[in-house]
XYZ file of C-alpha atoms in Angstrom:
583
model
C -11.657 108.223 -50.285
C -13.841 108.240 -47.088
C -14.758 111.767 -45.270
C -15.720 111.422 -41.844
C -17.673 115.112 -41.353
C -19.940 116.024 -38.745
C -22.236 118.612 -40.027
C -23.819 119.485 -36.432
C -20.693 120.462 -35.225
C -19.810 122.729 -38.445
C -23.261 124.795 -38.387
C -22.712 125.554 -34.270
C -19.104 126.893 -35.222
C -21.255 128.993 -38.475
C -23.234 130.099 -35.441
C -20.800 130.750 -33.258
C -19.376 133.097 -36.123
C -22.124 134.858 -36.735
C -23.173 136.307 -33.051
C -19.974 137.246 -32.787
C -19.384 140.900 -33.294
C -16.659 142.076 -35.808
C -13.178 142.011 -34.919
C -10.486 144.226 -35.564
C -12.790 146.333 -37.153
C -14.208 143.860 -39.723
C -17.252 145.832 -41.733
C -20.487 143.797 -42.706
C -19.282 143.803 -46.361
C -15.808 141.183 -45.374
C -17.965 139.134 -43.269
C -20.399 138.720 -45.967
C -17.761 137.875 -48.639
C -16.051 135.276 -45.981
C -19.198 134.088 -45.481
C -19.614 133.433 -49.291
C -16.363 131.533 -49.217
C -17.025 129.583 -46.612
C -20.397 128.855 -48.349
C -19.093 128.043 -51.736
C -16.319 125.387 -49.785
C -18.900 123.916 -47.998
C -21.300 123.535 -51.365
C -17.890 121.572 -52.833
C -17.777 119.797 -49.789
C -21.275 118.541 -50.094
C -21.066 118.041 -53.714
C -17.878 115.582 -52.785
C -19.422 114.007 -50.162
C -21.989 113.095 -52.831
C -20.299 111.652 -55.502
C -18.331 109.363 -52.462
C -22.147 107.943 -51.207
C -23.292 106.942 -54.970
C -20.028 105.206 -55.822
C -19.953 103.575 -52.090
C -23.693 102.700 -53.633
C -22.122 101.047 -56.843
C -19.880 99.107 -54.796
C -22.739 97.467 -52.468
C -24.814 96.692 -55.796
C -21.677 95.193 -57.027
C -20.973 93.106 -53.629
C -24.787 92.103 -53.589
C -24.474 90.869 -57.389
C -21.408 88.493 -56.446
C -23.031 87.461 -53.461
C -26.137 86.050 -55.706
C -23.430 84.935 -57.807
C -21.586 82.874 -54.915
C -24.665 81.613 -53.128
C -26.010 80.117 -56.785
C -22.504 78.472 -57.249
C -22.947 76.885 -53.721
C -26.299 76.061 -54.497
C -24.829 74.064 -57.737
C -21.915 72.502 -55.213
C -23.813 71.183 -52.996
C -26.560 69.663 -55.884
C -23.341 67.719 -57.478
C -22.150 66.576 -53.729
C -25.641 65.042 -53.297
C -24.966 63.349 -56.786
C -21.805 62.234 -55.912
C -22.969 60.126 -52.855
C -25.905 58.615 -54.963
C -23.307 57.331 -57.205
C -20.933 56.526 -54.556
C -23.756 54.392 -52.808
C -24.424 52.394 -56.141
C -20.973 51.598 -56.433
C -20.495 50.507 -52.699
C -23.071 48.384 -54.148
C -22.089 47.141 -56.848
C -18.897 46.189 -54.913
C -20.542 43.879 -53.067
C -22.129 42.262 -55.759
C -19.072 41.450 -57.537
C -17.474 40.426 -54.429
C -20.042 38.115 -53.895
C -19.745 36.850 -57.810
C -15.517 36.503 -57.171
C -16.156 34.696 -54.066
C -18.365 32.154 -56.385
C -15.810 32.105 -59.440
C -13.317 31.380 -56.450
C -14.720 28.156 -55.338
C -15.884 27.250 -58.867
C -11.902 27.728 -59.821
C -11.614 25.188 -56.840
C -13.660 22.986 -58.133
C -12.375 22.801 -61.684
C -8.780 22.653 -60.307
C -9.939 19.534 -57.955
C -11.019 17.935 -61.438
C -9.007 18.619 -63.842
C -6.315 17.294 -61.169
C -8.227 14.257 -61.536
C -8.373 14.183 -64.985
C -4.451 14.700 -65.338
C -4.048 11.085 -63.077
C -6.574 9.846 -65.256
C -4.324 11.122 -68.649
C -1.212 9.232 -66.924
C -2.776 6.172 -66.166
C -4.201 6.500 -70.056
C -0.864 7.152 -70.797
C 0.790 4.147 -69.050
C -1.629 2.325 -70.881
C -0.914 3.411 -73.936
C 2.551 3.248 -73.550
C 2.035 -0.378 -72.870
C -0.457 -1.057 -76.178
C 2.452 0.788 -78.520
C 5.524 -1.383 -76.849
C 2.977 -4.281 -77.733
C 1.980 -3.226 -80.813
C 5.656 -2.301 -82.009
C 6.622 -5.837 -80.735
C 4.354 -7.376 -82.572
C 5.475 -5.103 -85.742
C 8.846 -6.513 -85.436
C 7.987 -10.227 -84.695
C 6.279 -9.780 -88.356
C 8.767 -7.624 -90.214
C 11.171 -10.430 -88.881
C 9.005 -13.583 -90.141
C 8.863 -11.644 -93.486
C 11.938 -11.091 -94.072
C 13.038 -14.574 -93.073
C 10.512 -15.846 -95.647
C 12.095 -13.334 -98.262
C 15.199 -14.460 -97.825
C 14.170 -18.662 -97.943
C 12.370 -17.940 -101.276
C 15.556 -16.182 -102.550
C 17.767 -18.655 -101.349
C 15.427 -20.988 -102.776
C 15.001 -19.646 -106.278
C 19.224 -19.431 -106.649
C 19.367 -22.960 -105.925
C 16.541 -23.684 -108.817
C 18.629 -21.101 -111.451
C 21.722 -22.689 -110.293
C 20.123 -26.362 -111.259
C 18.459 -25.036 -114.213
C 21.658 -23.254 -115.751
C 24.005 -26.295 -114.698
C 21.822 -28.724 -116.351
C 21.269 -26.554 -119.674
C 25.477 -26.371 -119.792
C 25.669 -29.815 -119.150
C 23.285 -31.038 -121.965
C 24.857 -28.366 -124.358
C 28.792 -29.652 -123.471
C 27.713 -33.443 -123.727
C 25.949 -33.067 -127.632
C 28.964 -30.761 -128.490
C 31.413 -33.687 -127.562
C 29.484 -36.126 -129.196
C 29.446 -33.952 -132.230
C 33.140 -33.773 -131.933
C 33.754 -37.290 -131.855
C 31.552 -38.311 -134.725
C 33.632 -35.372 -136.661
C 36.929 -37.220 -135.392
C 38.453 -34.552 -132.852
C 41.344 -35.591 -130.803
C 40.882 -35.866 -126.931
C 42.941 -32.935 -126.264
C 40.590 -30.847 -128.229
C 37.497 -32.382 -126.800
C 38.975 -31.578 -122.798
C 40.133 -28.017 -123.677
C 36.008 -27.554 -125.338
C 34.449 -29.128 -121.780
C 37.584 -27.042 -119.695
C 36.265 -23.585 -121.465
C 32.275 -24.309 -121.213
C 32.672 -25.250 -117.366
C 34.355 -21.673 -117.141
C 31.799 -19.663 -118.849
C 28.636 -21.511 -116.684
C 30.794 -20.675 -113.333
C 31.055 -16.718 -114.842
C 27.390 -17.109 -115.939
C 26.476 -18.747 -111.953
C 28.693 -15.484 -110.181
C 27.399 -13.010 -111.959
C 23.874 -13.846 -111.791
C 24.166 -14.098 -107.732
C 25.414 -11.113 -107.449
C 22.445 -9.496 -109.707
C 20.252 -10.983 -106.752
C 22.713 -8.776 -103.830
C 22.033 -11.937 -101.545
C 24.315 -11.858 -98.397
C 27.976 -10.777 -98.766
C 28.254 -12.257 -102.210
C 28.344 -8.462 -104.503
C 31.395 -8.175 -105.859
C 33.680 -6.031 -103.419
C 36.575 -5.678 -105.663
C 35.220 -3.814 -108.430
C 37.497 -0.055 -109.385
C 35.674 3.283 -108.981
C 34.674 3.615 -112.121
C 33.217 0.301 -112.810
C 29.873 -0.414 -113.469
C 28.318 -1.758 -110.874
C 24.764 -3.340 -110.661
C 22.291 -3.663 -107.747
C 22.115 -0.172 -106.253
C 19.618 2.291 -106.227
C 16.748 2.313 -108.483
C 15.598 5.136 -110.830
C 11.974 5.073 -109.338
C 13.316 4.748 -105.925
C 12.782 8.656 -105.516
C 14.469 11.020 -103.025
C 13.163 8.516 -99.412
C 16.035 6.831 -100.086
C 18.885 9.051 -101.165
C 19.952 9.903 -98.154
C 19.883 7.068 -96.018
C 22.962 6.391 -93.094
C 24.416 3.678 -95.554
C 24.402 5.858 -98.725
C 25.902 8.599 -96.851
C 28.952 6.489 -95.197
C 29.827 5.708 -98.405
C 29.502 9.605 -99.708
C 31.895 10.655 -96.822
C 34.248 8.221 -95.302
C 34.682 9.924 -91.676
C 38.270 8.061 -91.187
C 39.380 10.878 -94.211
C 40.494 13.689 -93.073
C 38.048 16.512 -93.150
C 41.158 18.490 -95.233
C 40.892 15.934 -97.894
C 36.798 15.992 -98.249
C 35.662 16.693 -101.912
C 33.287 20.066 -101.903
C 30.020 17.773 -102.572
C 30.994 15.770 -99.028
C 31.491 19.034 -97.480
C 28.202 20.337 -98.731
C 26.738 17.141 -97.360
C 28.227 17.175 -94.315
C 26.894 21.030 -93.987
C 23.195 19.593 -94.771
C 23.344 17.014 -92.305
C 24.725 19.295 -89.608
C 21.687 21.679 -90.097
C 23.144 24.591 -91.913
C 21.442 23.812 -95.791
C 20.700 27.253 -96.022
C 24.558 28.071 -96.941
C 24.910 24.843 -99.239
C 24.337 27.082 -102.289
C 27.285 29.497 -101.644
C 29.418 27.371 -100.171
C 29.515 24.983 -103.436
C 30.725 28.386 -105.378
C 33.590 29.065 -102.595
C 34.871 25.698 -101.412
C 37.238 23.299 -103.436
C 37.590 21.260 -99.873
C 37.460 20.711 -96.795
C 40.975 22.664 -96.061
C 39.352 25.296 -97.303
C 36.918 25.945 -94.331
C 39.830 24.592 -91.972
C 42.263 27.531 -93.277
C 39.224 30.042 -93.718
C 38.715 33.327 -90.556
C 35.495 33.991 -89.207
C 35.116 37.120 -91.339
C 35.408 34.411 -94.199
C 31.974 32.820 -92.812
C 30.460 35.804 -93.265
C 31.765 37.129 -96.540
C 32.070 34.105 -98.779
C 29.012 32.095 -97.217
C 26.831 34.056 -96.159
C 26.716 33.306 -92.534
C 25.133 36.786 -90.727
C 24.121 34.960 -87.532
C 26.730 34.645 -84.963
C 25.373 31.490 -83.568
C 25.276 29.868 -87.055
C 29.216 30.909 -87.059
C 30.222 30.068 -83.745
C 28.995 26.391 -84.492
C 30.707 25.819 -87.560
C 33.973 27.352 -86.054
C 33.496 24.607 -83.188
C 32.602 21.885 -85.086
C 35.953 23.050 -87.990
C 38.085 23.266 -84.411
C 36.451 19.170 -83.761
C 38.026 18.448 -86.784
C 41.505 19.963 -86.639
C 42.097 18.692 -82.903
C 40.243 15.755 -83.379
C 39.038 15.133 -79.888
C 35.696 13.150 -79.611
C 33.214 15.015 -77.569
C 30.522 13.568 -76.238
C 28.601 17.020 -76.493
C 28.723 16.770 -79.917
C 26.520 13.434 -80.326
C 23.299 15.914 -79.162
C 21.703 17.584 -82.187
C 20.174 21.122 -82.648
C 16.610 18.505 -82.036
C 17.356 17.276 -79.062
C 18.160 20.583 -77.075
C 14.615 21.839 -77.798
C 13.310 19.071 -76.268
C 16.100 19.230 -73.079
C 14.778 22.971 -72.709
C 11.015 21.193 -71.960
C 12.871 19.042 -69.820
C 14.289 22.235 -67.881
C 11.357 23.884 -68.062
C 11.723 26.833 -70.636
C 9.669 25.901 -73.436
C 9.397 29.365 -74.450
C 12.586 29.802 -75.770
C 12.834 26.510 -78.394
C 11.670 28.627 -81.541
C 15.245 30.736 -80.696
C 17.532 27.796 -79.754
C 15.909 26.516 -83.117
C 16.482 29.156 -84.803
C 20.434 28.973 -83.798
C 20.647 25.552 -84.215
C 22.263 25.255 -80.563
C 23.146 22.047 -80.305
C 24.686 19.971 -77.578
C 28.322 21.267 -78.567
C 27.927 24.909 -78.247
C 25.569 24.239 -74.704
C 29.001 23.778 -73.388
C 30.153 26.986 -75.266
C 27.606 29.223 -74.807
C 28.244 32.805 -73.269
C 26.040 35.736 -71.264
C 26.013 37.677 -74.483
C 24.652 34.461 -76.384
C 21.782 33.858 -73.853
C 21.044 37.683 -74.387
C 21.189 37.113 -78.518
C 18.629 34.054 -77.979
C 16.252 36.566 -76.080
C 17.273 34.879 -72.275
C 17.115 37.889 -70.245
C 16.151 36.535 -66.911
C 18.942 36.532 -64.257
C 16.541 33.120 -62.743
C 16.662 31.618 -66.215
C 20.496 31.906 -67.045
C 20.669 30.119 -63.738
C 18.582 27.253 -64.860
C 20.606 26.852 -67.891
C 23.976 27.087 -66.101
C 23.270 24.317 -63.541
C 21.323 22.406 -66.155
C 24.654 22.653 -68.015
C 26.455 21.593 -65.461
C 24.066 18.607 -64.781
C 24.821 17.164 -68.224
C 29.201 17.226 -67.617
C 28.687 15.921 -64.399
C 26.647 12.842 -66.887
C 29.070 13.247 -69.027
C 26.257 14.512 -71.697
C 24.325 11.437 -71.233
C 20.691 12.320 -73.284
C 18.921 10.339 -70.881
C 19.756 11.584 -67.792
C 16.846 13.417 -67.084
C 14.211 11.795 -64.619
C 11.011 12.808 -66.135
C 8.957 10.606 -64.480
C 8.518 9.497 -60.386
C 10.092 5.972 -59.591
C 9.875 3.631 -56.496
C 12.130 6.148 -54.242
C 10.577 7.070 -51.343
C 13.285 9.273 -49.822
C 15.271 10.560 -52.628
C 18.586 11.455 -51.675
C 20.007 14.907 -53.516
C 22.097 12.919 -56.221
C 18.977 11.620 -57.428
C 17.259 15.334 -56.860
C 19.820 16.732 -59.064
C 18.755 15.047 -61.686
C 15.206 15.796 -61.553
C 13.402 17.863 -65.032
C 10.553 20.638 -63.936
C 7.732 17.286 -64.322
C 9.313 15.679 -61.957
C 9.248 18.592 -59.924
C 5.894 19.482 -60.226
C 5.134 15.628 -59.606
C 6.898 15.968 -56.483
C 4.735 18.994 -55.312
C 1.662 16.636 -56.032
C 2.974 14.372 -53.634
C 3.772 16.927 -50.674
C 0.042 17.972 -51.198
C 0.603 20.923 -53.588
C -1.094 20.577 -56.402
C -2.894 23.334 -56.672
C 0.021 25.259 -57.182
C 2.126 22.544 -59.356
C 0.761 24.187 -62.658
C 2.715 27.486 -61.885
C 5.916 26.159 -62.592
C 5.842 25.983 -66.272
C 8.202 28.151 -67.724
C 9.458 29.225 -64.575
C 12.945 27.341 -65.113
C 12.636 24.802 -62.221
C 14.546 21.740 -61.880
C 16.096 19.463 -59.758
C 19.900 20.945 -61.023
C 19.038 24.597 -59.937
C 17.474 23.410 -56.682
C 20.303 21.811 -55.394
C 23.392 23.811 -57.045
C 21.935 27.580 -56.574
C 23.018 28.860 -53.417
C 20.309 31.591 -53.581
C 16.780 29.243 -54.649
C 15.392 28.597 -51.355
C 12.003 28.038 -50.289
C 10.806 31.168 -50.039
C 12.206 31.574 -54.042
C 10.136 28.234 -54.844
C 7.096 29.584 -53.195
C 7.470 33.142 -55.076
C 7.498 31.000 -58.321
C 4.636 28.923 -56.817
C 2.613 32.079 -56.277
C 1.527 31.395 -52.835
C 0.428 34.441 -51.198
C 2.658 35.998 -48.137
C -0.554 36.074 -45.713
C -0.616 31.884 -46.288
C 2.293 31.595 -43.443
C 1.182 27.358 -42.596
C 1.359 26.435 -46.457
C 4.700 28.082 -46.838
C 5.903 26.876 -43.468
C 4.942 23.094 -44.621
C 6.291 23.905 -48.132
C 10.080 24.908 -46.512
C 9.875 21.714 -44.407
C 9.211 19.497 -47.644
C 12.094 21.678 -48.932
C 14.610 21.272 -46.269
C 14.058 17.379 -46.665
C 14.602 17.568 -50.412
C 17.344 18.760 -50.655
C 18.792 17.681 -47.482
C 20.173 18.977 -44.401
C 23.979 20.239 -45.665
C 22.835 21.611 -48.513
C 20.024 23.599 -46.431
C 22.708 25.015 -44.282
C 24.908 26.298 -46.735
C 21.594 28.026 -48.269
C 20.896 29.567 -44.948
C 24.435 30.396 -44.141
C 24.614 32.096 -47.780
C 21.184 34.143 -47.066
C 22.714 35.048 -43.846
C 25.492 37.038 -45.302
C 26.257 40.505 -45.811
C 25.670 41.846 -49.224
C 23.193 39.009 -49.972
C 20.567 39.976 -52.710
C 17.762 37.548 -52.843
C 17.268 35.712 -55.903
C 13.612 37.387 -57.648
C 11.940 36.728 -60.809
C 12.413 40.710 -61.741
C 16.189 40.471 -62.084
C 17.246 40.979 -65.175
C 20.795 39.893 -66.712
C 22.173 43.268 -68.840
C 25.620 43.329 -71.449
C 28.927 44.394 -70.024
C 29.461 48.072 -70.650
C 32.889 48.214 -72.268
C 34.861 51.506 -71.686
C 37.676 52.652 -73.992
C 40.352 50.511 -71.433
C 38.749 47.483 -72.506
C 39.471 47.160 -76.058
C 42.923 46.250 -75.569
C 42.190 43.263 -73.709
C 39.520 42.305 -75.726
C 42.664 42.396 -78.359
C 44.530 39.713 -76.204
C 41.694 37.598 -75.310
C 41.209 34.253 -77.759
C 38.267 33.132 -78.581
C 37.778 29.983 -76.673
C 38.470 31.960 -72.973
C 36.738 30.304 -70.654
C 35.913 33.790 -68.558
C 33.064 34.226 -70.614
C 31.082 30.793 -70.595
C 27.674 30.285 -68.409
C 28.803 27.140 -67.768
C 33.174 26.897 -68.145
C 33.814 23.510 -68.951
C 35.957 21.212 -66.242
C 39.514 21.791 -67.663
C 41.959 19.299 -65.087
C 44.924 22.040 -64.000
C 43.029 25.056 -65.742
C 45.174 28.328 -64.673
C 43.783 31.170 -63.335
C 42.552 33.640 -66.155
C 41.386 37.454 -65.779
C 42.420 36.954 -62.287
C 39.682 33.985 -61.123
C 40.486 30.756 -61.099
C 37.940 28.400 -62.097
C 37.445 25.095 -59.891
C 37.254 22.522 -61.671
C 33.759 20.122 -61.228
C 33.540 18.059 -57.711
C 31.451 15.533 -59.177
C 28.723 13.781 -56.879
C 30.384 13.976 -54.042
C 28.515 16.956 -53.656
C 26.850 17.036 -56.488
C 28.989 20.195 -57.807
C 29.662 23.698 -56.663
C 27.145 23.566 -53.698
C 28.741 20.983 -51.320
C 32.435 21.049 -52.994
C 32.983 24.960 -53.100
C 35.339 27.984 -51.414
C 32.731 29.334 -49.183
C 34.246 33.242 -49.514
C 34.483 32.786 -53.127
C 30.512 32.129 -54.754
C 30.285 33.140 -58.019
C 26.496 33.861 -59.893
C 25.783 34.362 -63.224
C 24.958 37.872 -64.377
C 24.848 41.269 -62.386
C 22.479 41.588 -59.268
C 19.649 43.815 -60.073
């Protein structure tokens, strides 16, 4: 605590005291003991008053120390502040250098773009020309392989007639000394015609079987049994390149049997062929026939073959349900092969090792569902699109394998049934020709054809120039880009896209979007009970059923055809269905 005392004013009162004379008859000997008092208070006073100035001295020490302790840490500050804006400088320059280095790398990019564009026309026209040399060169093969085998077959024809001369002659001179050995002997006639009758038989048996040893035209001997021995098929040394040719295996499986009746080697075969050897092994131990895989459940597939991967099991079930209905699909001429290279012509390459892997073929295309896009590792909401209206490209062709345009023709003006039709190279071709080829390269793998241009309400312009990668500030390229656009894909179909983007609720299409499972909650599971297998709810792509009810409550239109093209020009406008959940 702090004592405010004034010690001028206390010795005037002491004073004051002492010239005063005694009151109340107060003797010498009181005063002088008050006096005392008053002297020993005041020597506690002072001795208070004391110990309050040292520690007030501690504390000023103590402020001074932290105030040399402050100004040394502000000293240090403002050392590492200079420090700071050295560095700072030396990056502001180094900035600049490496501005000036991107600037550089920017127009050598240009450069390199500008030449490898010119060494891509060069490839083509290499390519045209070497196109040209193999349809030559395979012409040529044929012309020879033809002359050959004409030759072959003069010098066989050829050496029968010489065996047939040789053999007829030997039988003659053998039957004409036995009948002049049977005359000289004395032989009836009779005897003598029935001798020349039998010899003449055995050199026509000797003649037939000798031709057919040679297998020359359609002379083989077609009514032999079963189990007959038969000569002129395969050789020993003939080795496995040609067990398994198309004419050995038509006459392993006859396909106008039914499949019930198939012996379990055909049905092994048949499993082989259709790209599912890996379950030959077990299915030999399981199957006695065909009917056995026609009467088997899917749980069967799993248990007695071995078949863990759904895909695997969903196209044996559809190829078992070919078989029982017996309707020909055209779907089903397209092999497992041929859809990897479709998905180049749609522009996904990246997902052929999975669709490989499944052995999707042309059938199940037609079959597959949102949760089998999501097994093959299709995730993309933009990519199940490009599948669907690719899909739907190949009914509307009624699965044609060539109807793909993969290169430019002589159109000028191509109208949008031509458009649809168009693969992602034809695409990017067509952004070389509208002066975009800078940005043509971007497109691989984005998904981008001529189906999902022209079917997909939502692709637009500015979607093709997010995939393009054209920057928002360019507003002229992207401007010229939507007028190339608009003319592509022509002026109805333009409207409809703007009318759709227009809308309330509209959610632009974006490469982010990602497609996610249904969430099934416990009210589901009955009518997943109910539902059959081949419900056409599920399907990417449903397939064009004529009369198809409504089911789950939607009813699915069946395909317009070209009059527009599909469900772009021919569809409810308040009804516009898209694949997978906006994001």
């Amino acid at each position: 605590m702090e004592y405010n005392i004034d010690f001028y004013k206390h010795f005037a009162w002491l004073k004051k005291v002492n010239q005063q004379s005694p009151v109340n008859g107060e003797t010498n000997q009181e005063r002088l003991t008050r006096l005392e008092g008053d002297k020993e208070s005041l020597v506690l006073q002072v001795s208070v008053l004391t110990d309050q100035v040292e520690a007030q001295g501690v504390k000023i020490s103590d402020l001074e120390s932290s105030l040399e302790e402050h100004q040394h840490k502000l000293n240090s500050t403002e050392e590492m502040l200079q420090q700071e804006l050295l560095s700072r400088t030396s990056l502001e320059s180094q900035k600049l250098n490496l501005m000036g280095e991107v600037s550089y790398l920017k127009l050598k990019l240009v450069d390199m773009e500008e030449k490898q564009f010119h060494g891509v026309e060069r490839q083509h026209k290499a390519e045209k020309m070497t196109d040209c040399k193999h349809i030559v060169i395979l012409w040529y093969c044929i012309h020879r392989y033809m002359m050959e085998l004409q030759r072959l077959k003069t010098g066989m024809e050829t050496l029968l007639v010489a065996n047939d001369e040789k053999v007829s002659r030997r039988l003659s001179k053998v039957t004409i000394n036995l009948c002049f050995s049977l005359l000289l002997r004395n032989v009836n006639d009779a005897q003598v015609l029935n001798i020349m009758y039998s010899m003449s038989m055995k050199s026509n048996t000797v003649l037939s079987s000798r031709i057919r040893r040679t297998q020359s035209g359609g002379l083989q001997g077609e009514d032999l049994e079963p189990n007959q021995f038969r000569r002129g098929g395969l050789r020993a040394t003939a080795g496995p390149r040609l067990t398994r040719t198309p004419e050995s295996g038509s006459t392993v499986r006859d396909m106008n049997t039914p499949f019930s009746q198939w012996t379990r080697e055909q049905v092994c075969g048949w499993l082989e062929d259709y790209g599912l050897g890996q379950y030959v092994n077990l299915t030999r131990q399981w199957v006695d026939n065909g009917q056995t895989l026609l009467s088997a459940r899917p749980q069967d597939f799993e248990k007695e073959m071995g078949i863990n991967h759904p895909l695997h099991r969903k196209k044996l079930q559809l190829a078992l349900r070919g078989f029982s209905t017996k309707a020909l699909e055209k779907s089903s001429e397209l092999g497992h092969i041929w859809v990897t290279r479709w998905l180049d012509d749609i522009g996904l390459p990246q997902y052929k090792d999975q669709f490989h892997e499944g052995r999707v073929d042309g059938r199940m295309l037609q079959y597959l569902t949102v949760n089998d896009l999501l097994f093959l590792k299709v995730t993309s909401q933009l990519h199940h699109l490009s599948i669907k209206c690719a899909i739907h490209v190949l009914h509307v062709n009624k699965f044609n394998p060539h109807c793909l345009r993969r290169r430019p023709g002589e159109e000028r003006n191509p109208s949008p049934s031509e458009v649809i039709q168009w693969s992602n190279h034809r695409v990017m071709e067509w952004l070389r020709a509208v002066d975009l080829a800078e940005y043509a390269p971007n497109l691989r793998g984005s998904g981008v054809h001529g189906g999902l241009i022209i079917l997909e309400l939502r692709f637009s312009s500015e979607t093709l120039a997010m995939l393009l990668n054209i920057p928002p500030q360019k507003t002229l390229l992207r401007r010229h880009l939507a007028t190339a656009f608009t003319a592509l894909v022509g002026t109805q179909a333009s409207l409809e896209k703007r009318e759709y983007a227009n809308a309330t609720g509209h959610a632009p299409l974006t490469t982010a979007a990602k497609v996610r499972p249904k969430k099934l909650g416990f009210t589901h599971f009955s009518h997943l009970r109910k539902r059959r297998p081949d419900d056409l709810g599920d399907y990417i792509c449903p397939i064009d059923i004529g009369g198809l009810s409504a089911m789950n409550g939607v009813s699915h239109r069946p395909y317009a055809g070209v009059r527009g093209l599909s469900p772009i020009l021919d569809r409810v406008p308040e009804r516009r269905e898209q694949v997978g959940p906006k994001s």
